[in-house]
Amino acid sequence: MSVVPIEDRLAIEDAIIGLASAIDSMDDGEAVAAAFVDEGIYDLSTAGLGAFTGHAAIRGFFAAAWSAHSHFAHVLSNFAITAFAGDTASAQVYATGHALTKAGERSAVLARYRIDLVRTGAGWKIARHTTGFLLPPG
Amino acid sequence: MSVVPIEDRLAIEDAIIGLASAIDSMDDGEAVAAAFVDEGIYDLSTAGLGAFTGHAAIRGFFAAAWSAHSHFAHVLSNFAITAFAGDTASAQVYATGHALTKAGERSAVLARYRIDLVRTGAGWKIARHTTGFLLPPG
Amino acid sequence: MSVVPIEDRLAIEDAIIGLASAIDSMDDGEAVAAAFVDEGIYDLSTAGLGAFTGHAAIRGFFAAAWSAHSHFAHVLSNFAITAFAGDTASAQVYATGHALTKAGERSAVLARYRIDLVRTGAGWKIARHTTGFLLPPG
Protein backbone atom coordinates (compact mmCIF):
# COMPACT_ATOMS: atom_id res chain seq x y z
CA MET A 1 0.00 0.00 0.00
CA SER A 2 1.15 3.62 -0.39
CA VAL A 3 2.69 5.37 2.59
CA VAL A 4 -0.05 6.78 4.84
CA PRO A 5 0.37 10.51 5.48
CA ILE A 6 0.32 11.17 9.23
CA GLU A 7 -2.55 13.66 8.82
CA ASP A 8 -4.69 10.95 7.22
CA ARG A 9 -3.76 8.31 9.74
CA LEU A 10 -4.78 10.57 12.61
CA ALA A 11 -7.92 11.81 10.85
CA ILE A 12 -8.99 8.20 10.28
CA GLU A 13 -8.47 7.44 13.98
CA ASP A 14 -10.49 10.53 14.83
CA ALA A 15 -13.37 9.43 12.60
CA ILE A 16 -13.47 6.01 14.27
CA ILE A 17 -13.19 7.43 17.79
CA GLY A 18 -15.86 9.98 16.88
CA LEU A 19 -18.27 7.20 15.95
CA ALA A 20 -17.67 5.53 19.32
CA SER A 21 -18.31 8.82 21.13
CA ALA A 22 -21.52 9.28 19.17
CA ILE A 23 -22.71 5.74 19.95
CA ASP A 24 -21.81 6.14 23.63
CA SER A 25 -23.74 9.45 23.81
CA MET A 26 -26.87 7.23 23.90
CA ASP A 27 -28.89 9.70 21.83
CA ASP A 28 -26.97 11.49 19.08
CA GLY A 29 -28.26 9.73 15.96
CA GLU A 30 -27.19 12.71 13.87
CA ALA A 31 -23.54 12.27 14.87
CA VAL A 32 -23.67 8.50 14.34
CA ALA A 33 -25.06 8.94 10.83
CA ALA A 34 -22.56 11.71 10.02
CA ALA A 35 -19.67 9.29 10.61
CA PHE A 36 -20.84 7.31 7.56
CA VAL A 37 -21.12 8.12 3.87
CA ASP A 38 -24.71 8.25 2.62
CA GLU A 39 -24.80 4.60 1.61
CA GLY A 40 -22.51 3.47 4.43
CA ILE A 41 -22.97 0.02 5.91
CA TYR A 42 -22.92 -0.90 9.60
CA ASP A 43 -22.51 -4.66 9.47
CA LEU A 44 -23.15 -6.75 12.58
CA SER A 45 -23.96 -9.93 10.66
CA THR A 46 -21.10 -11.81 12.34
CA ALA A 47 -22.85 -11.16 15.65
CA GLY A 48 -26.15 -12.31 14.14
CA LEU A 49 -27.62 -8.81 14.31
CA GLY A 50 -27.90 -8.00 10.60
CA ALA A 51 -26.40 -5.28 8.43
CA PHE A 52 -27.74 -1.75 8.05
CA THR A 53 -27.26 0.33 4.90
CA GLY A 54 -27.69 4.10 4.76
CA HIS A 55 -28.20 6.77 7.38
CA ALA A 56 -31.86 6.00 8.13
CA ALA A 57 -31.26 2.29 8.70
CA ILE A 58 -28.19 2.93 10.85
CA ARG A 59 -30.03 5.50 12.95
CA GLY A 60 -32.93 3.09 13.33
CA PHE A 61 -30.62 0.36 14.61
CA PHE A 62 -29.10 2.65 17.23
CA ALA A 63 -32.44 4.13 18.27
CA ALA A 64 -33.54 0.59 19.14
CA ALA A 65 -30.25 -0.25 20.86
CA TRP A 66 -30.36 2.96 22.91
CA SER A 67 -33.96 2.36 23.94
CA ALA A 68 -32.95 -0.99 25.50
CA HIS A 69 -29.75 0.20 27.19
CA SER A 70 -28.86 2.94 29.66
CA HIS A 71 -25.10 2.94 28.92
CA PHE A 72 -22.64 1.91 26.24
CA ALA A 73 -18.86 2.34 26.31
CA HIS A 74 -16.82 1.40 23.26
CA VAL A 75 -13.19 1.31 24.36
CA LEU A 76 -10.95 1.38 21.27
CA SER A 77 -7.33 0.29 20.86
CA ASN A 78 -4.76 -1.32 18.53
CA PHE A 79 -5.45 0.99 15.58
CA ALA A 80 -3.85 -0.27 12.37
CA ILE A 81 -4.21 1.03 8.83
CA THR A 82 -4.39 -2.15 6.75
CA ALA A 83 -4.89 -0.57 3.31
CA PHE A 84 -4.41 2.94 1.91
CA ALA A 85 -4.80 4.27 -1.59
CA GLY A 86 -4.97 8.04 -1.19
CA ASP A 87 -8.75 8.51 -1.06
CA THR A 88 -9.70 5.13 0.39
CA ALA A 89 -8.37 3.28 3.39
CA SER A 90 -9.06 0.28 5.60
CA ALA A 91 -8.39 0.01 9.31
CA GLN A 92 -8.43 -2.70 11.93
CA VAL A 93 -9.32 -1.68 15.46
CA TYR A 94 -9.84 -3.61 18.69
CA ALA A 95 -12.96 -2.64 20.65
CA THR A 96 -14.06 -3.66 24.11
CA GLY A 97 -17.78 -3.00 24.07
CA HIS A 98 -19.37 -2.53 27.46
CA ALA A 99 -23.16 -2.36 27.78
CA LEU A 100 -25.66 -1.91 30.58
CA THR A 101 -29.28 -2.65 29.80
CA LYS A 102 -32.12 -0.65 31.33
CA ALA A 103 -32.95 -3.87 33.18
CA GLY A 104 -29.52 -3.67 34.85
CA GLU A 105 -27.64 -6.40 32.98
CA ARG A 106 -23.99 -5.75 32.21
CA SER A 107 -21.98 -7.28 29.40
CA ALA A 108 -18.55 -6.81 27.83
CA VAL A 109 -17.51 -8.11 24.43
CA LEU A 110 -14.06 -8.10 22.80
CA ALA A 111 -14.46 -7.22 19.13
CA ARG A 112 -12.27 -6.61 16.12
CA TYR A 113 -13.56 -3.95 13.75
CA ARG A 114 -12.62 -3.92 10.10
CA ILE A 115 -13.53 -0.55 8.65
CA ASP A 116 -13.38 0.78 5.09
CA LEU A 117 -13.26 4.55 4.79
CA VAL A 118 -13.33 7.11 2.01
CA ARG A 119 -12.08 10.67 1.86
CA THR A 120 -14.95 13.10 1.31
CA GLY A 121 -15.22 16.88 1.13
CA ALA A 122 -16.14 16.70 4.83
CA GLY A 123 -13.22 14.47 5.82
CA TRP A 124 -12.81 10.71 6.17
CA LYS A 125 -16.10 8.84 6.49
CA ILE A 126 -16.97 5.20 6.99
CA ALA A 127 -18.14 3.20 3.97
CA ARG A 128 -18.39 -0.16 5.71
CA HIS A 129 -17.99 -1.07 9.37
CA THR A 130 -17.84 -4.76 10.23
CA THR A 131 -17.55 -6.27 13.70
CA GLY A 132 -16.05 -9.67 14.44
CA PHE A 133 -15.34 -11.27 17.80
CA LEU A 134 -11.79 -11.26 19.16
CA LEU A 135 -13.01 -13.62 21.87
CA PRO A 136 -16.35 -15.38 21.66
CA PRO A 137 -18.89 -13.75 24.04
CA GLY A 138 -18.41 -15.34 27.48
CA MET B 1 -11.80 25.28 16.81
CA SER B 2 -8.46 25.93 15.09
CA VAL B 3 -6.66 23.02 13.48
CA VAL B 4 -4.62 21.15 16.08
CA PRO B 5 -0.95 20.83 15.10
CA ILE B 6 0.12 17.18 15.27
CA GLU B 7 2.96 18.04 17.67
CA ASP B 8 0.47 19.53 20.12
CA ARG B 9 -2.01 16.70 19.78
CA LEU B 10 0.68 14.15 20.59
CA ALA B 11 2.20 16.25 23.37
CA ILE B 12 -1.24 16.55 24.98
CA GLU B 13 -1.67 12.76 24.80
CA ASP B 14 1.77 12.37 26.35
CA ALA B 15 0.89 14.71 29.24
CA ILE B 16 -2.27 12.71 29.98
CA ILE B 17 -0.53 9.32 29.68
CA GLY B 18 2.30 10.69 31.85
CA LEU B 19 -0.16 11.53 34.62
CA ALA B 20 -1.54 7.97 34.48
CA SER B 21 1.99 6.55 34.70
CA ALA B 22 2.73 8.77 37.67
CA ILE B 23 -0.48 7.75 39.47
CA ASP B 24 0.18 4.07 38.73
CA SER B 25 3.74 4.36 40.11
CA MET B 26 2.05 4.31 43.56
CA ASP B 27 4.57 6.74 45.02
CA ASP B 28 5.73 9.50 42.67
CA GLY B 29 3.86 12.52 44.03
CA GLU B 30 6.41 14.81 42.39
CA ALA B 31 5.52 13.50 38.93
CA VAL B 32 1.78 13.66 39.63
CA ALA B 33 2.05 17.30 40.71
CA ALA B 34 4.30 18.17 37.76
CA ALA B 35 1.53 17.15 35.35
CA PHE B 36 -0.57 20.07 36.63
CA VAL B 37 -0.12 23.83 36.55
CA ASP B 38 0.44 25.36 40.00
CA GLU B 39 -3.23 26.03 40.62
CA GLY B 40 -4.40 22.94 38.73
CA ILE B 41 -7.57 21.17 39.82
CA TYR B 42 -8.08 17.42 40.13
CA ASP B 43 -11.84 17.14 40.34
CA LEU B 44 -13.48 13.92 41.50
CA SER B 45 -16.67 15.57 42.69
CA THR B 46 -18.80 13.50 40.27
CA ALA B 47 -17.52 10.42 42.09
CA GLY B 48 -18.31 12.03 45.43
CA LEU B 49 -14.62 12.33 46.32
CA GLY B 50 -14.17 16.11 46.26
CA ALA B 51 -11.97 18.42 44.20
CA PHE B 52 -8.32 19.24 44.93
CA THR B 53 -6.70 22.53 43.93
CA GLY B 54 -2.94 23.05 43.74
CA HIS B 55 0.04 20.74 43.96
CA ALA B 56 -0.06 20.21 47.74
CA ALA B 57 -3.74 19.23 47.78
CA ILE B 58 -3.37 16.93 44.77
CA ARG B 59 -0.32 15.23 46.31
CA GLY B 60 -2.22 14.85 49.57
CA PHE B 61 -5.11 13.14 47.81
CA PHE B 62 -2.81 10.64 46.09
CA ALA B 63 -0.73 10.00 49.21
CA ALA B 64 -3.94 8.90 50.92
CA ALA B 65 -5.09 6.85 47.92
CA TRP B 66 -1.70 5.13 47.62
CA SER B 67 -1.62 4.31 51.32
CA ALA B 68 -4.89 2.38 50.98
CA HIS B 69 -4.03 0.57 47.73
CA SER B 70 -1.23 -1.70 46.56
CA HIS B 71 -1.90 -1.24 42.82
CA PHE B 72 -3.57 1.13 40.39
CA ALA B 73 -3.74 0.81 36.60
CA HIS B 74 -5.31 3.60 34.56
CA VAL B 75 -5.85 2.22 31.06
CA LEU B 76 -6.46 5.14 28.67
CA SER B 77 -8.13 5.16 25.26
CA ASN B 78 -10.36 7.12 22.86
CA PHE B 79 -8.31 10.33 22.99
CA ALA B 80 -10.14 13.27 21.42
CA ILE B 81 -9.18 16.95 21.35
CA THR B 82 -12.50 18.72 21.90
CA ALA B 83 -11.23 22.32 21.94
CA PHE B 84 -8.01 24.01 20.83
CA ALA B 85 -7.02 27.66 20.78
CA GLY B 86 -3.26 27.63 20.37
CA ASP B 87 -2.19 27.83 24.02
CA THR B 88 -5.19 26.13 25.58
CA ALA B 89 -6.90 22.87 24.76
CA SER B 90 -9.50 20.45 26.05
CA ALA B 91 -9.46 16.69 25.67
CA GLN B 92 -11.86 13.83 26.29
CA VAL B 93 -10.34 10.47 27.22
CA TYR B 94 -11.80 7.12 28.25
CA ALA B 95 -10.16 5.50 31.26
CA THR B 96 -10.61 2.06 32.72
CA GLY B 97 -9.39 2.45 36.27
CA HIS B 98 -8.32 -0.75 37.97
CA ALA B 99 -7.53 -0.76 41.69
CA LEU B 100 -6.41 -3.32 44.24
CA THR B 101 -6.64 -2.32 47.89
CA LYS B 102 -4.07 -3.44 50.44
CA ALA B 103 -6.91 -5.51 51.91
CA GLY B 104 -7.07 -7.41 48.60
CA GLU B 105 -10.24 -5.95 47.09
CA ARG B 106 -10.26 -5.42 43.33
CA SER B 107 -12.38 -2.93 41.42
CA ALA B 108 -12.62 -1.60 37.89
CA VAL B 109 -14.41 1.57 36.86
CA LEU B 110 -15.13 2.93 33.38
CA ALA B 111 -14.58 6.68 33.41
CA ARG B 112 -14.63 9.57 30.97
CA TYR B 113 -12.09 12.29 31.66
CA ARG B 114 -12.60 15.85 30.51
CA ILE B 115 -9.30 17.67 30.80
CA ASP B 116 -8.40 21.32 30.21
CA LEU B 117 -4.74 21.99 29.43
CA VAL B 118 -2.52 25.00 28.93
CA ARG B 119 0.77 25.39 27.13
CA THR B 120 3.54 26.40 29.53
CA GLY B 121 7.27 26.94 29.16
CA ALA B 122 7.65 23.33 30.32
CA GLY B 123 5.10 21.89 27.87
CA TRP B 124 1.38 21.17 28.10
CA LYS B 125 0.09 20.92 31.66
CA ILE B 126 -3.29 20.14 33.14
CA ALA B 127 -5.38 23.05 34.42
CA ARG B 128 -8.47 21.00 35.33
CA HIS B 129 -9.04 17.24 35.30
CA THR B 130 -12.59 16.02 35.80
CA THR B 131 -13.75 12.43 35.96
CA GLY B 132 -17.24 11.23 35.08
CA PHE B 133 -18.56 7.70 34.84
CA LEU B 134 -18.96 6.06 31.44
CA LEU B 135 -20.81 3.25 33.16
CA PRO B 136 -22.03 3.54 36.73
CA PRO B 137 -19.78 1.53 39.11
CA GLY B 138 -21.07 -2.06 39.10
CA MET C 1 16.68 11.86 25.38
CA SER C 2 16.62 13.42 21.89
CA VAL C 3 13.30 14.61 20.50
CA VAL C 4 11.43 11.71 18.93
CA PRO C 5 10.43 12.37 15.30
CA ILE C 6 6.70 11.77 14.85
CA GLU C 7 7.37 9.25 12.06
CA ASP C 8 9.48 7.16 14.41
CA ARG C 9 7.04 7.41 17.28
CA LEU C 10 4.20 6.15 15.10
CA ALA C 11 6.35 3.48 13.43
CA ILE C 12 7.34 2.17 16.87
CA GLU C 13 3.66 2.02 17.90
CA ASP C 14 2.91 0.19 14.66
CA ALA C 15 5.65 -2.38 15.33
CA ILE C 16 4.26 -3.09 18.79
CA ILE C 17 0.64 -3.25 17.62
CA GLY C 18 1.77 -5.47 14.74
CA LEU C 19 3.26 -7.96 17.18
CA ALA C 20 -0.02 -8.06 19.11
CA SER C 21 -1.96 -8.68 15.88
CA ALA C 22 0.44 -11.47 14.97
CA ILE C 23 0.12 -13.11 18.39
CA ASP C 24 -3.67 -12.77 18.31
CA SER C 25 -3.81 -14.38 14.84
CA MET C 26 -3.22 -17.68 16.72
CA ASP C 27 -1.06 -19.09 13.92
CA ASP C 28 1.21 -16.58 12.19
CA GLY C 29 4.63 -17.50 13.60
CA GLU C 30 6.30 -15.83 10.62
CA ALA C 31 4.78 -12.46 11.52
CA VAL C 32 5.59 -12.86 15.21
CA ALA C 33 9.25 -13.60 14.43
CA ALA C 34 9.43 -10.77 11.89
CA ALA C 35 8.59 -8.26 14.64
CA PHE C 36 11.93 -9.10 16.32
CA VAL C 37 15.55 -8.69 15.25
CA ASP C 38 17.32 -12.01 14.66
CA GLU C 39 18.60 -12.29 18.21
CA GLY C 40 15.56 -10.61 19.74
CA ILE C 41 14.44 -11.63 23.22
CA TYR C 42 10.87 -12.26 24.36
CA ASP C 43 11.21 -12.21 28.12
CA LEU C 44 8.41 -13.55 30.31
CA SER C 45 10.65 -14.33 33.27
CA THR C 46 8.71 -11.96 35.54
CA ALA C 47 5.68 -14.16 34.91
CA GLY C 48 7.76 -17.27 35.61
CA LEU C 49 7.56 -18.39 31.98
CA GLY C 50 11.19 -18.00 30.92
CA ALA C 51 12.88 -15.91 28.25
CA PHE C 52 13.20 -16.82 24.57
CA THR C 53 16.07 -15.63 22.39
CA GLY C 54 16.00 -15.69 18.59
CA HIS C 55 13.28 -16.35 16.04
CA ALA C 56 13.17 -20.14 16.45
CA ALA C 57 12.81 -20.01 20.23
CA ILE C 58 10.16 -17.27 20.06
CA ARG C 59 8.17 -19.19 17.43
CA GLY C 60 8.45 -22.31 19.55
CA PHE C 61 7.02 -20.52 22.56
CA PHE C 62 4.04 -19.23 20.61
CA ALA C 63 3.43 -22.53 18.85
CA ALA C 64 3.02 -24.10 22.29
CA ALA C 65 0.87 -21.23 23.58
CA TRP C 66 -1.38 -21.36 20.52
CA SER C 67 -1.80 -25.11 20.79
CA ALA C 68 -3.21 -24.71 24.31
CA HIS C 69 -5.48 -21.71 23.57
CA SER C 70 -8.26 -20.99 21.10
CA HIS C 71 -8.13 -17.18 21.46
CA PHE C 72 -5.79 -14.43 22.59
CA ALA C 73 -6.49 -10.69 22.56
CA HIS C 74 -3.73 -8.27 23.54
CA VAL C 75 -5.37 -4.88 24.08
CA LEU C 76 -2.68 -2.19 24.07
CA SER C 77 -2.75 1.33 25.51
CA ASN C 78 -0.74 4.08 27.25
CA PHE C 79 2.10 4.10 24.72
CA ALA C 80 5.12 6.07 25.94
CA ILE C 81 8.56 6.41 24.41
CA THR C 82 10.89 6.27 27.43
CA ALA C 83 14.23 6.48 25.60
CA PHE C 84 15.28 7.51 22.09
CA ALA C 85 18.71 7.84 20.52
CA GLY C 86 18.05 7.96 16.79
CA ASP C 87 18.45 4.28 15.93
CA THR C 88 17.44 2.79 19.26
CA ALA C 89 14.39 3.42 21.41
CA SER C 90 12.56 2.09 24.44
CA ALA C 91 8.82 2.12 24.99
CA GLN C 92 6.45 1.41 27.84
CA VAL C 93 3.01 0.06 26.95
CA TYR C 94 0.07 -1.17 29.00
CA ALA C 95 -1.47 -4.44 27.82
CA THR C 96 -4.61 -6.19 28.91
CA GLY C 97 -4.04 -9.77 27.84
CA HIS C 98 -7.17 -11.85 27.41
CA ALA C 99 -6.90 -15.60 26.86
CA LEU C 100 -9.30 -18.47 26.32
CA THR C 101 -7.90 -21.97 26.61
CA LYS C 102 -9.12 -24.81 24.43
CA ALA C 103 -10.57 -26.25 27.64
CA GLY C 104 -12.77 -23.13 27.90
CA GLU C 105 -11.01 -21.24 30.69
CA ARG C 106 -10.87 -17.45 30.40
CA SER C 107 -8.30 -15.17 31.97
CA ALA C 108 -7.35 -11.52 31.78
CA VAL C 109 -4.07 -10.05 32.98
CA LEU C 110 -2.99 -6.41 33.25
CA ALA C 111 0.61 -6.13 32.11
CA ARG C 112 3.20 -3.41 31.55
CA TYR C 113 5.53 -4.04 28.63
CA ARG C 114 9.00 -2.52 28.49
CA ILE C 115 10.30 -2.87 24.96
CA ASP C 116 13.69 -2.01 23.45
CA LEU C 117 13.69 -1.47 19.70
CA VAL C 118 16.26 -0.84 16.99
CA ARG C 119 15.92 0.75 13.59
CA THR C 120 16.75 -1.76 10.83
CA GLY C 121 16.66 -1.61 7.04
CA ALA C 122 13.18 -3.13 7.35
CA GLY C 123 11.90 -0.66 9.92
CA TRP C 124 11.79 -0.68 13.72
CA LYS C 125 12.13 -4.13 15.24
CA ILE C 126 12.05 -5.42 18.79
CA ALA C 127 15.37 -6.26 20.45
CA ARG C 128 13.93 -7.12 23.87
CA HIS C 129 10.33 -7.40 25.05
CA THR C 130 9.73 -7.76 28.78
CA THR C 131 6.39 -8.17 30.51
CA GLY C 132 5.67 -7.15 34.08
CA PHE C 133 2.37 -7.15 35.93
CA LEU C 134 0.48 -3.91 36.40
CA LEU C 135 -1.82 -5.75 38.78
CA PRO C 136 -0.96 -9.18 40.16
CA PRO C 137 -3.02 -11.90 38.41
CA GLY C 138 -6.35 -12.13 40.25
Short mmCIF file of N, CA and C in Angstrom, two decimals, chain B residues 6-7 10-11 13-14 17 20-21 24-25 70-77 79 98-100 106-107, chain C residues 6-7 9-10 13 75-81 92 94-96 108 110 112 133-138:
data_model
loop_
_atom_site.label_atom_id
_atom_site.label_comp_id
_atom_site.label_asym_id
_atom_site.label_seq_id
_atom_site.Cartn_x
_atom_site.Cartn_y
_atom_site.Cartn_z
N ILE B 6 -0.13 18.56 14.84
CA ILE B 6 0.12 17.18 15.27
C ILE B 6 1.03 17.14 16.48
N GLU B 7 2.04 18.01 16.52
CA GLU B 7 2.96 18.04 17.67
C GLU B 7 2.19 18.30 18.97
N LEU B 10 -0.09 15.25 20.00
CA LEU B 10 0.68 14.15 20.59
C LEU B 10 1.25 14.55 21.95
N ALA B 11 1.67 15.80 22.08
CA ALA B 11 2.20 16.25 23.37
C ALA B 11 1.10 16.26 24.44
N GLU B 13 -1.52 14.18 24.45
CA GLU B 13 -1.67 12.76 24.80
C GLU B 13 -0.58 12.34 25.78
N ASP B 14 0.65 12.75 25.49
CA ASP B 14 1.77 12.37 26.35
C ASP B 14 1.59 12.90 27.78
N ILE B 17 -1.08 10.66 29.41
CA ILE B 17 -0.53 9.32 29.68
C ILE B 17 0.52 9.42 30.79
N ALA B 20 -1.12 9.34 34.12
CA ALA B 20 -1.54 7.97 34.48
C ALA B 20 -0.34 7.16 34.97
N SER B 21 0.78 7.26 34.28
CA SER B 21 1.99 6.55 34.70
C SER B 21 2.41 6.97 36.11
N ASP B 24 0.01 5.53 38.62
CA ASP B 24 0.18 4.07 38.73
C ASP B 24 1.53 3.68 39.32
N SER B 25 2.44 4.65 39.45
CA SER B 25 3.74 4.36 40.11
C SER B 25 3.53 4.05 41.59
N SER B 70 -2.54 -1.17 46.97
CA SER B 70 -1.23 -1.70 46.56
C SER B 70 -0.99 -1.46 45.07
N HIS B 71 -2.06 -1.39 44.27
CA HIS B 71 -1.90 -1.24 42.82
C HIS B 71 -3.02 -0.40 42.22
N PHE B 72 -2.64 0.46 41.30
CA PHE B 72 -3.57 1.13 40.39
C PHE B 72 -3.13 0.87 38.96
N ALA B 73 -4.08 0.83 38.03
CA ALA B 73 -3.74 0.81 36.60
C ALA B 73 -4.81 1.62 35.87
N HIS B 74 -4.39 2.73 35.30
CA HIS B 74 -5.31 3.60 34.56
C HIS B 74 -5.08 3.39 33.07
N VAL B 75 -5.97 2.61 32.46
CA VAL B 75 -5.85 2.22 31.06
C VAL B 75 -6.60 3.24 30.22
N LEU B 76 -5.88 4.00 29.39
CA LEU B 76 -6.46 5.14 28.67
C LEU B 76 -6.74 4.80 27.21
N SER B 77 -7.79 5.40 26.67
CA SER B 77 -8.13 5.16 25.26
C SER B 77 -9.01 6.28 24.75
N PHE B 79 -8.74 8.94 22.87
CA PHE B 79 -8.31 10.33 22.99
C PHE B 79 -9.01 11.19 21.94
N HIS B 98 -8.38 0.46 37.16
CA HIS B 98 -8.32 -0.75 37.97
C HIS B 98 -7.63 -0.43 39.29
N ALA B 99 -8.14 -0.99 40.37
CA ALA B 99 -7.53 -0.76 41.69
C ALA B 99 -7.53 -2.05 42.49
N LEU B 100 -6.50 -2.19 43.31
CA LEU B 100 -6.41 -3.32 44.24
C LEU B 100 -6.05 -2.72 45.59
N ARG B 106 -10.44 -5.94 44.67
CA ARG B 106 -10.26 -5.42 43.33
C ARG B 106 -11.48 -4.64 42.87
N SER B 107 -11.26 -3.62 42.06
CA SER B 107 -12.38 -2.93 41.42
C SER B 107 -11.93 -2.41 40.07
N ILE C 6 8.05 12.34 14.84
CA ILE C 6 6.70 11.77 14.85
C ILE C 6 6.66 10.48 14.03
N GLU C 7 7.36 10.46 12.90
CA GLU C 7 7.37 9.25 12.06
C GLU C 7 7.88 8.05 12.85
N ARG C 9 7.99 7.72 16.20
CA ARG C 9 7.04 7.41 17.28
C ARG C 9 5.91 6.53 16.77
N LEU C 10 5.34 6.91 15.64
CA LEU C 10 4.20 6.15 15.10
C LEU C 10 4.66 4.80 14.55
N GLU C 13 4.99 2.49 17.49
CA GLU C 13 3.66 2.02 17.90
C GLU C 13 3.18 0.93 16.95
N VAL C 75 -4.82 -6.23 24.22
CA VAL C 75 -5.37 -4.88 24.08
C VAL C 75 -4.35 -3.89 24.62
N LEU C 76 -3.81 -3.06 23.73
CA LEU C 76 -2.68 -2.19 24.07
C LEU C 76 -3.12 -0.75 24.32
N SER C 77 -2.43 -0.08 25.22
CA SER C 77 -2.75 1.33 25.51
C SER C 77 -1.56 2.01 26.17
N ASN C 78 -1.72 3.30 26.48
CA ASN C 78 -0.74 4.08 27.25
C ASN C 78 0.68 3.97 26.68
N PHE C 79 0.80 4.11 25.36
CA PHE C 79 2.10 4.10 24.72
C PHE C 79 2.95 5.28 25.19
N ALA C 80 4.18 5.00 25.57
CA ALA C 80 5.12 6.07 25.94
C ALA C 80 6.52 5.69 25.48
N ILE C 81 7.15 6.60 24.76
CA ILE C 81 8.56 6.41 24.41
C ILE C 81 9.37 6.86 25.62
N GLN C 92 7.27 2.06 26.82
CA GLN C 92 6.45 1.41 27.84
C GLN C 92 5.03 1.37 27.30
N TYR C 94 0.96 -0.35 28.17
CA TYR C 94 0.07 -1.17 29.00
C TYR C 94 -0.60 -2.20 28.08
N ALA C 95 -0.82 -3.40 28.60
CA ALA C 95 -1.47 -4.44 27.82
C ALA C 95 -2.44 -5.21 28.70
N THR C 96 -3.67 -5.29 28.25
CA THR C 96 -4.61 -6.19 28.91
C THR C 96 -4.65 -7.45 28.05
N ALA C 108 -7.74 -12.85 32.23
CA ALA C 108 -7.35 -11.52 31.78
C ALA C 108 -6.28 -11.01 32.73
N LEU C 110 -3.42 -7.78 33.52
CA LEU C 110 -2.99 -6.41 33.25
C LEU C 110 -1.48 -6.34 33.33
N ARG C 112 2.46 -4.59 32.02
CA ARG C 112 3.20 -3.41 31.55
C ARG C 112 4.39 -3.95 30.76
N PHE C 133 3.78 -7.28 35.58
CA PHE C 133 2.37 -7.15 35.93
C PHE C 133 2.06 -5.73 36.40
N LEU C 134 0.99 -5.16 35.88
CA LEU C 134 0.48 -3.91 36.40
C LEU C 134 -0.32 -4.19 37.67
N LEU C 135 -1.16 -5.21 37.60
CA LEU C 135 -1.82 -5.75 38.78
C LEU C 135 -1.43 -7.22 38.87
N PRO C 136 -1.24 -7.74 40.06
CA PRO C 136 -0.96 -9.18 40.16
C PRO C 136 -2.15 -9.96 39.60
N PRO C 137 -1.91 -11.09 38.94
CA PRO C 137 -3.02 -11.90 38.41
C PRO C 137 -4.01 -12.20 39.53
N GLY C 138 -5.30 -12.13 39.20
CA GLY C 138 -6.35 -12.13 40.25
C GLY C 138 -6.87 -13.51 40.60
#
